[in-house]
Coordinates of C-alpha atoms (C1' of nucleotides) in Angstrom, one line a residue:
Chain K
X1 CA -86.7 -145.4 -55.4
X2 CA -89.4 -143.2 -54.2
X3 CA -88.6 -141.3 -51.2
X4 CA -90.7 -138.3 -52.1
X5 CA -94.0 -137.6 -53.0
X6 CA -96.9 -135.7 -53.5
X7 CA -100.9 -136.1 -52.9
X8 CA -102.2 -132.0 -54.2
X9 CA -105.7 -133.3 -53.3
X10 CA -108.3 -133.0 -51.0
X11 CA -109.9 -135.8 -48.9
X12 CA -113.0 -135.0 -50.5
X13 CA -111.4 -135.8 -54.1
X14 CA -109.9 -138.2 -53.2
X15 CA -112.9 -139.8 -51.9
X16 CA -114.7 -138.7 -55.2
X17 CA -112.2 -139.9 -57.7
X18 CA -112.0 -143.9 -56.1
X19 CA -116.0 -143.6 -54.9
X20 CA -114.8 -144.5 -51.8
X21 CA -115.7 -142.7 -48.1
X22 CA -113.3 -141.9 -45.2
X23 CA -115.1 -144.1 -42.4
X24 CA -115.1 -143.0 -39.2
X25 CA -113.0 -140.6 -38.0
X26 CA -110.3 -138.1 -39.8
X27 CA -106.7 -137.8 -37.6
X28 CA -107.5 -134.7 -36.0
X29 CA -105.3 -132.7 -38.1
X30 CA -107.3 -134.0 -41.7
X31 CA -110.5 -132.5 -42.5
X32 CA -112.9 -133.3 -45.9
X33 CA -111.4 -130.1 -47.4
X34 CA -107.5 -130.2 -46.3
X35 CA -105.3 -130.7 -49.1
X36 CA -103.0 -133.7 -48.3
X37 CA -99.6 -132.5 -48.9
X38 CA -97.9 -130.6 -51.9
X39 CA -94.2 -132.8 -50.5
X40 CA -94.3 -135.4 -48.8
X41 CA -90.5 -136.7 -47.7
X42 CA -91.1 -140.5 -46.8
X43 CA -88.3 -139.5 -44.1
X44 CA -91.2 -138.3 -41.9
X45 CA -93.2 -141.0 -41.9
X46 CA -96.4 -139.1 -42.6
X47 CA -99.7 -140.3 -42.2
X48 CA -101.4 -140.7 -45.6
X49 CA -104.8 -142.1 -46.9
X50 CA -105.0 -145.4 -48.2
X51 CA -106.6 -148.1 -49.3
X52 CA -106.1 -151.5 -48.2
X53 CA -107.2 -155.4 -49.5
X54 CA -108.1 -155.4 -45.2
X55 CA -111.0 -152.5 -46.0
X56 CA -111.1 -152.0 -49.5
X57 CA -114.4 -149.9 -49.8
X58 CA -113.1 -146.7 -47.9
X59 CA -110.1 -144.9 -47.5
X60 CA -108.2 -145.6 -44.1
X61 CA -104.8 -144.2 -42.9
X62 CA -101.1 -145.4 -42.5
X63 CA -98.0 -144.1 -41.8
X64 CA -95.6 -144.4 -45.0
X65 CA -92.6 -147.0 -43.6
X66 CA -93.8 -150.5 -42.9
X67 CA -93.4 -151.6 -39.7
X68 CA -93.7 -155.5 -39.9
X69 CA -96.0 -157.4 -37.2
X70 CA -93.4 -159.4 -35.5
X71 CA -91.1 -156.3 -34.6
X72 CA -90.8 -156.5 -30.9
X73 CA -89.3 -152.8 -29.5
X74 CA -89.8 -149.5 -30.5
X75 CA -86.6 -148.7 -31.2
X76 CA -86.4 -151.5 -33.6
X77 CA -89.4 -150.2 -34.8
X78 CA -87.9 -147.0 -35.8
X79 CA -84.9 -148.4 -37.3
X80 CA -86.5 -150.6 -39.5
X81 CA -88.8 -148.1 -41.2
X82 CA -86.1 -145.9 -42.1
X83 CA -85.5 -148.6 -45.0
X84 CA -88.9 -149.7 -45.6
X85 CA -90.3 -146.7 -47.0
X86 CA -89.8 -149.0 -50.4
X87 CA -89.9 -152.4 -51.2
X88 CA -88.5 -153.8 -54.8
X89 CA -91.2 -155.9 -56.6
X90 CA -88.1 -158.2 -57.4
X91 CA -87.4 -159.6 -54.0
X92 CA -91.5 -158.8 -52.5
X93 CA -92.1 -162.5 -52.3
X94 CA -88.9 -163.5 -50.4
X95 CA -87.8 -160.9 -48.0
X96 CA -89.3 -161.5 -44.2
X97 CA -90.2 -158.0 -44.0
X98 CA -92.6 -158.3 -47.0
X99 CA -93.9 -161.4 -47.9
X100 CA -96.6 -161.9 -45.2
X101 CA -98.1 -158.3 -46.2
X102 CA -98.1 -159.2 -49.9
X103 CA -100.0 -161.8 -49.4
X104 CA -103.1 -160.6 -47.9
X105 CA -101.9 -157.1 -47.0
X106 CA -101.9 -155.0 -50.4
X107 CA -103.0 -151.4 -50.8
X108 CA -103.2 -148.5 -53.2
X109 CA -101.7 -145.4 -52.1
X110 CA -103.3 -142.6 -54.2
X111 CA -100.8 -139.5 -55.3
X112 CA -100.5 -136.7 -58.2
X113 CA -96.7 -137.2 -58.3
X114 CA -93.5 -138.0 -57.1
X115 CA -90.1 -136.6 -57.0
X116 CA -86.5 -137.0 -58.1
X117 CA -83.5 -135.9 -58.5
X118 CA -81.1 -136.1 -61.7
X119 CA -77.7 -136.6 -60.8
X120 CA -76.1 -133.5 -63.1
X121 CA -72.7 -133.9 -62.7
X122 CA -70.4 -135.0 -59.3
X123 CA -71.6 -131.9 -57.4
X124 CA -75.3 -130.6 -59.1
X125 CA -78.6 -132.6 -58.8
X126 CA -81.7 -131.4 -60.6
X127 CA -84.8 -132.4 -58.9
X128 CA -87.8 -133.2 -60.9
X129 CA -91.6 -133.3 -60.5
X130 CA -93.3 -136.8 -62.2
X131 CA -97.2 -136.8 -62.6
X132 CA -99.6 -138.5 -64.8
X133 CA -101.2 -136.7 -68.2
X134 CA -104.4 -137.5 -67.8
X135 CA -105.7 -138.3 -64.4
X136 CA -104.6 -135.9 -61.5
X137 CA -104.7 -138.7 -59.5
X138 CA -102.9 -141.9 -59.8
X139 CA -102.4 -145.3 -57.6
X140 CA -99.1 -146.5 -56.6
X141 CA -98.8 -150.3 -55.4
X142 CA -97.9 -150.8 -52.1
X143 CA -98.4 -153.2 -49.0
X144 CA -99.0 -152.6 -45.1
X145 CA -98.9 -153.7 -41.8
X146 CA -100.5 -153.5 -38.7
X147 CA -98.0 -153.1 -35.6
X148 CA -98.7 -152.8 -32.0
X149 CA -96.5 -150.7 -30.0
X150 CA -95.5 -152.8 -27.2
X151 CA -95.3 -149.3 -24.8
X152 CA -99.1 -148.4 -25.3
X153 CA -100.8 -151.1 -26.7
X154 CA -101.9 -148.9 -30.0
X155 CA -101.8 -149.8 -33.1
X156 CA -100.5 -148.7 -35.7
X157 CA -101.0 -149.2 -39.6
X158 CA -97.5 -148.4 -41.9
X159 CA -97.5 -149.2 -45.5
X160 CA -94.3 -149.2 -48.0
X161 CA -94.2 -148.0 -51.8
X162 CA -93.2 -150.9 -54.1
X163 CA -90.9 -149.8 -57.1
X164 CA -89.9 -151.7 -60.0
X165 CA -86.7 -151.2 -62.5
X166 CA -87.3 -147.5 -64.4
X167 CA -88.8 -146.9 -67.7
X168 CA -86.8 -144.8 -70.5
X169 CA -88.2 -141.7 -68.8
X170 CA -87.7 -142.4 -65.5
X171 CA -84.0 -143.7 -66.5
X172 CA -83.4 -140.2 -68.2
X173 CA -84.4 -139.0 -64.2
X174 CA -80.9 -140.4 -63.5
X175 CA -82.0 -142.1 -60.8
X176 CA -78.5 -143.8 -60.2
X177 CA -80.9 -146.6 -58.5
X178 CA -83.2 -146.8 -61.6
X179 CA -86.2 -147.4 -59.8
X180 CA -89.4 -146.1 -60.1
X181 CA -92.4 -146.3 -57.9
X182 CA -95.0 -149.7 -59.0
X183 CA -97.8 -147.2 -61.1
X184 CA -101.1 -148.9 -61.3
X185 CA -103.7 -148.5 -64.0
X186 CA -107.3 -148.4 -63.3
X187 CA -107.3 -152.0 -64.2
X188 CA -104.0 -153.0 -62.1
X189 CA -105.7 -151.5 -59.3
X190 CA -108.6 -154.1 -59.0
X191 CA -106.1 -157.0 -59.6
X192 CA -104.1 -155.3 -56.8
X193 CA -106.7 -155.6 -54.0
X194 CA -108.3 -158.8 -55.9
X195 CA -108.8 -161.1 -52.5
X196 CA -108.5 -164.1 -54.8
X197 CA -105.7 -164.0 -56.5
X198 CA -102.4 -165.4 -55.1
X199 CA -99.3 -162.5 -55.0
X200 CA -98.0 -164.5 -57.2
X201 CA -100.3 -164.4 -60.0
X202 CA -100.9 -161.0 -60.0
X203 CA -97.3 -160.3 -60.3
X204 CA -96.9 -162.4 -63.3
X205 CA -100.2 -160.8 -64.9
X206 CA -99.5 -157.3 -63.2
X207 CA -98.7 -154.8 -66.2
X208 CA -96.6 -151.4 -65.6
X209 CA -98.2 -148.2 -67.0
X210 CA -97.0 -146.7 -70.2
X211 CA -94.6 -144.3 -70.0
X212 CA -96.4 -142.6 -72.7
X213 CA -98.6 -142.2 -69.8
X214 CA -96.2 -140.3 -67.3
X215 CA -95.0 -136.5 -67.7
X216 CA -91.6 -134.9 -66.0
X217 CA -90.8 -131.6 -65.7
X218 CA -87.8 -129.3 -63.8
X219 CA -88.7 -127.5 -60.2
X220 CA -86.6 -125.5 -58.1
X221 CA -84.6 -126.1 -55.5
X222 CA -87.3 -124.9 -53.5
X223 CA -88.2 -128.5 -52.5
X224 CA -85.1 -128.8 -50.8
X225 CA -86.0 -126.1 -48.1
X226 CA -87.6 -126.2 -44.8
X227 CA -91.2 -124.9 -46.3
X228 CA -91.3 -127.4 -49.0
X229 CA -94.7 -128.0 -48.5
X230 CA -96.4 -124.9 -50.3
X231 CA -98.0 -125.5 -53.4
X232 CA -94.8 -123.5 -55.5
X233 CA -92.7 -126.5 -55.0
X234 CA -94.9 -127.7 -57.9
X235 CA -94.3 -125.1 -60.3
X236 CA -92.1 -125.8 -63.5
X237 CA -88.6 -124.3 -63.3
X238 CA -87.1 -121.4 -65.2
X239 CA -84.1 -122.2 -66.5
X240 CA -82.8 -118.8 -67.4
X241 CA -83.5 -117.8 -63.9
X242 CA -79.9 -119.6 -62.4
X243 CA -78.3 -119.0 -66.4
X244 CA -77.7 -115.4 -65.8
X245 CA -74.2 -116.2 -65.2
Chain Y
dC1 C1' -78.2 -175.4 -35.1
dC2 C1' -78.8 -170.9 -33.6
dA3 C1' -77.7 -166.0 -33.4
dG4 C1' -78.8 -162.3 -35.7
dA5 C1' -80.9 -160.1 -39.4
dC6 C1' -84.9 -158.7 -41.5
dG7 C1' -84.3 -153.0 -45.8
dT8 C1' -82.9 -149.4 -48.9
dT9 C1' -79.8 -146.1 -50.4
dG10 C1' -81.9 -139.1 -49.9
dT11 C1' -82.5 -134.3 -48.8
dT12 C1' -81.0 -129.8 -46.4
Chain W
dG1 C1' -92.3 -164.9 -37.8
dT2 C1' -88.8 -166.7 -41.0
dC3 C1' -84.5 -166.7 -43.3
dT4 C1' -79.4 -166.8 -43.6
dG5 C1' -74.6 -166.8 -42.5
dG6 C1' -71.3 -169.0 -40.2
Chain L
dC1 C1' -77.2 -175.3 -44.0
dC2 C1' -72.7 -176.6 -45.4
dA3 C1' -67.7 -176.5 -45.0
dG4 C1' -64.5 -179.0 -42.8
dA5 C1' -63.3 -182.5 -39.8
dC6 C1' -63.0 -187.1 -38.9
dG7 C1' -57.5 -189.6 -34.5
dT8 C1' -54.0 -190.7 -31.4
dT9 C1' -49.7 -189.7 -29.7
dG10 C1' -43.6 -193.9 -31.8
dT11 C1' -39.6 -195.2 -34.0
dT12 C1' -35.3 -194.1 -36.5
Chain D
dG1 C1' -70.4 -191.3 -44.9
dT2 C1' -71.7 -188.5 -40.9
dC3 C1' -71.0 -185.1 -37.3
dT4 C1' -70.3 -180.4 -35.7
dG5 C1' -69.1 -175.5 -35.4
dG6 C1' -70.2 -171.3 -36.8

DNA sequence: CCAGACGTTGTT
DNA sequence: GTCTGG
DNA sequence: CCAGACGTTGTT
DNA sequence: GTCTGG
């Protein structure tokens, strides 16, 4: 799965690195030069830049848990999203809560890393900071929706993660689930918002990334805390820091 | 046929 | 909206 | 959609 | 074989 994430970028190099503009206007909290979020738990639903097969020449915004169009009530709204923050690649095509966005409704969601947590033992979980090598910025597959809120009429844009089976590394991450979020390469990515190209196809043609590719390192437990959002939830941990006894 | 689900599995 | 379990 | 029913009520 | 309850 892929519950946690981060985007240590600014709007502005974000917008650099995909040669794409933010049109109109920013959420009032974003500006060119805010950094997007060191963590950012999926379990707060927060708004993230994207880019969608609906605009795909700038970036626009969506909340991360897909809220699919035919949802009726709020409160169905919210329940649903809890477990939509990913969608398996496996089951995209079938599952009523994907398979009309994967059809017309695919988008990149750019981030620097993810996180995870490796199961120790029965009581100890190390968590664990995933980036790419080269590029600081990477795409992750994903689709969205558009949802009207039947209280206020407004509507509002959610997107969901895919994730595929794990690679060796990201199997080593004990993720007891072994999944890993769908990484895109520069070359994925244009297949992923192709207009032209059936779902279908491009999941038959779609390649993962190398694991070559990806990096993983230890962080502290830092991330777990209320202020997990600073940029020191990034830094590599030091294991003879907790070995003292 | 129709009611009910629709999704995934984590942190403090 | 569309699928599925009963 | 598919498992399970599907019929009526007596004699020794 | 065909209907029906779930």
């Amino acid at each position: 799965m892929c519950y946690h994430a981060s985007v240590a970028a600014t709007l502005e190099q974000l917008s650099n690195h995909y040669q794409k503009p933010f049109l109109g206007e920013f959420p009032s909290f974003f500006s060119p030069t805010n950094l997007v979020g060191y963590h950012l738990s999926g379990f707060n639903f927060p708004l993230l830049p994207i880019i969608s097969q609906e605009q795909p020449n700038a970036f626009s915004f969506a909340n991360w848990g897909l809220i699919p169009s035919w949802i009726k009530f709020r409160e169905e709204a919210e329940s649903i999203r809890l477990n939509t923050l990913n969608a398996k690649i496996e089951t995209l095509l079938e599952k009523p809560s994907f398979k009309q966005a994967v059809v017309s409704q695919r988008c990149l969601i750019p981030l620097t890393g993810f996180f995870e947590w490796k199961q120790i033992n029965s009581k100890e979980k190390q968590p664990y900071f995933i980036h790419l090598q080269n590029s600081s910025i990477f795409s992750v597959a994903g689709i969205s929706e558009n949802w009207i809120n039947p209280e206020n009429q407004q509507m509002v844009r959610t997107f969901s993660i895919i994730t595929t089976e794990a690679n060796g590394l990201m199997s080593e991450i004990h993720n007891t689930k072994k999944q890993m979020p769908f990484i895109l390469s520069n070359e994925a990515e244009q297949l992923w918002l192709n207009q032209t190209i059936n779902a279908t196809e491009i999941l038959n043609e779609i390649n993962l990334i190398e694991e070559e590719k990806m990096q993983a390192y230890k962080i502290s437990k830092l991330i777990s805390s209320k202020v997990s959002n600073v940029p020191q939830v990034l830094l590599p941990f030091i294991e003879s820091q907790t070995k003292l006894f």
